[in-house]
Amino acid sequence: MKRTPGTSEIPVNGEGFVRIEEMEEGYPVVVVDTELCRAKIAVWGAHLFSFVPKGKGERLFLSEKALFEPGKAIRGGIPLCWPWFGARKEEKGPSHGFARNSLFEFLGWEREGGGTVVLRFSLENDEEKRRLWPFDFRLEISFRLGETLAVEMKTYNVDDVSWSVSQALHTYFSVDDIERVSIEGLEGCRYLDQLTGETALQKGVVRFSEEVDRIYEGRVSPLRLLDGKGCVTIESEGSRSCVVWNPWIEKSSRLPDMGREGYRRMVCVETANVRDDTVTLEPGSSHTLSVKYVWSD
Ligand code: TA6
């Protein structure tokens, strides 16, 4: 990653840095390196695509074929699905909304006690986006980067009419082998199987031996995602729906930026507000969707 001249390098009290680099022309990335962790966040989409606690391995999956291009979502890390989740039924617009394809504003960062750094990004409407979604909004994203990772997505209705959003933190977790993965905490939950359109109740822990694309309903926190090398606890607030996805072989072959074997090393567990959990905001109100990931291995 080349450093553009005049890149703002901001020492973090001598223990590392937060700096803006340009991966390509017009593609700024915020690089964080402290005594607690390293991380990279593309300003396009406010998209965290790497998080490495010091002395540990990469915690997020990133496809070897991921694209880093303005206006295109990165295949991996934490894409932001907003202001709608999934495909738009009756209107035009990109799958999972426009936030992940938009250039955010990097508002800056601050250091908290103990070495954690907090980075903040924002997005507001403009003429192009308004053609897709004609409401005045402010979307603020913050990342709390230390030994653990926390993400907060705060939506403000700054319009004089109410509107609704469906949203998700579409997190791609790195796993050693999908067939050794299990998810605890969803036992007995009702879910919509997006592959069949059927609803069912989760029997036991979630395991993977084929494509899985499910929307679980209800307050599902904390969850535990386990694989052969460790466990990550997923603690969410402001969410009563969770999406679990692995594309498996056939779907992966239809995703040009997924790579053939990528599905074996990833699983998406997405903290969301979707379907009956869609959020309606009155003028002047706001909603916060937040999640904290704690790894142990
Ligand atoms: O979160 C699951 C899902 O909605 C799947 O149906 C699949 O489409 C996935 O998101 C990835 O979507 P994307 O638009 O990023 O390829």
Coordinates of N, CA and C and ligand atoms in Angstrom, one line a residue, residues 73-76 79 81 85-87 94-96 100 168 170 172 194-195 211-215 243-247 251 255 257 268 270, ligand 1:
A73 N -18.5 -2.9 -3.2 CA -18.3 -3.5 -1.8 C -17.1 -4.5 -1.8
I74 N -16.4 -4.5 -0.8 CA -15.2 -5.4 -0.6 C -15.8 -6.7 -0.1
R75 N -15.4 -7.8 -0.7 CA -15.8 -9.2 -0.3 C -15.1 -9.7 0.9
G76 N -15.6 -9.2 2.0 CA -15.0 -9.6 3.3 C -15.1 -8.5 4.3
P79 N -19.0 -5.4 5.6 CA -19.8 -4.5 4.8 C -21.0 -3.9 5.6
C81 N -24.7 -2.9 5.5 CA -26.0 -3.0 4.7 C -26.9 -1.9 5.2
F85 N -31.7 -4.0 3.5 CA -31.0 -5.3 3.5 C -31.4 -6.2 2.3
G86 N -30.5 -6.8 1.6 CA -30.9 -7.7 0.5 C -31.3 -6.9 -0.7
A87 N -32.0 -7.6 -1.6 CA -32.4 -7.0 -2.9 C -33.6 -6.2 -2.7
P94 N -28.9 -0.9 -5.5 CA -27.9 -2.0 -5.3 C -28.4 -2.9 -4.1
S95 N -28.0 -4.2 -4.3 CA -28.3 -5.1 -3.2 C -27.6 -4.6 -1.9
H96 N -28.3 -4.7 -0.8 CA -27.8 -4.3 0.5 C -27.6 -2.8 0.7
R100 N -22.6 0.8 1.6 CA -21.3 0.1 1.4 C -20.6 0.5 0.1
A168 N -27.8 -4.2 8.4 CA -27.0 -5.3 9.0 C -25.5 -4.9 9.0
H170 N -22.6 -6.8 8.2 CA -22.5 -8.1 7.5 C -21.2 -8.7 7.6
Y172 N -17.9 -10.8 8.0 CA -17.3 -12.1 7.5 C -16.2 -12.5 8.5
Q194 N -33.7 -18.5 3.6 CA -33.8 -17.6 2.4 C -33.6 -18.5 1.1
L195 N -33.2 -19.7 1.3 CA -33.0 -20.5 0.1 C -34.3 -21.2 -0.3
E211 N -24.9 -24.8 1.5 CA -25.2 -23.4 1.6 C -26.2 -23.1 2.7
V212 N -25.9 -22.1 3.5 CA -26.8 -21.7 4.6 C -27.1 -20.2 4.4
D213 N -28.4 -19.8 4.4 CA -28.7 -18.4 4.3 C -30.0 -18.2 5.1
R214 N -29.8 -17.8 6.3 CA -31.0 -17.8 7.2 C -31.1 -16.5 8.0
I215 N -32.3 -16.1 8.2 CA -32.6 -14.9 9.0 C -33.2 -15.4 10.3
V243 N -28.5 -12.7 10.8 CA -28.4 -13.4 9.5 C -27.1 -14.3 9.5
V244 N -27.3 -15.6 9.1 CA -26.2 -16.5 9.1 C -26.0 -17.0 7.6
W245 N -24.8 -16.9 7.1 CA -24.6 -17.2 5.7 C -23.3 -17.8 5.4
N246 N -23.4 -18.9 4.6 CA -22.2 -19.4 4.0 C -22.6 -19.8 2.6
P247 N -22.0 -19.3 1.5 CA -22.4 -19.6 0.1 C -22.2 -21.0 -0.4
K251 N -22.9 -21.5 -5.0 CA -23.1 -20.0 -4.9 C -21.8 -19.3 -5.1
L255 N -20.1 -16.0 -7.6 CA -19.6 -14.8 -7.1 C -18.2 -14.5 -7.5
D257 N -15.9 -12.4 -7.1 CA -14.9 -11.9 -6.1 C -14.8 -12.8 -4.9
C268 N -20.5 -15.8 7.7 CA -21.1 -14.5 8.0 C -22.1 -14.7 9.1
E270 N -24.4 -12.0 11.0 CA -24.7 -10.5 10.8 C -25.7 -10.0 11.8
Ligands
TA6_1 O1 -26.4 -12.0 4.2 C1 -26.8 -13.0 3.3 C2 -27.0 -12.5 1.9 O2 -28.1 -11.7 1.8 C3 -27.0 -13.6 0.9 O3 -28.2 -13.8 0.4 C4 -25.9 -13.2 -0.1 O4 -26.5 -12.5 -1.1 C5 -25.0 -12.3 0.7 O5 -25.9 -11.6 1.5 C6 -24.0 -11.5 0.0 O6 -24.6 -10.5 -0.7 P1 -23.6 -9.6 -1.7 O7 -24.6 -8.6 -2.3 O8 -22.6 -9.0 -0.8 O9 -23.0 -10.6 -2.7

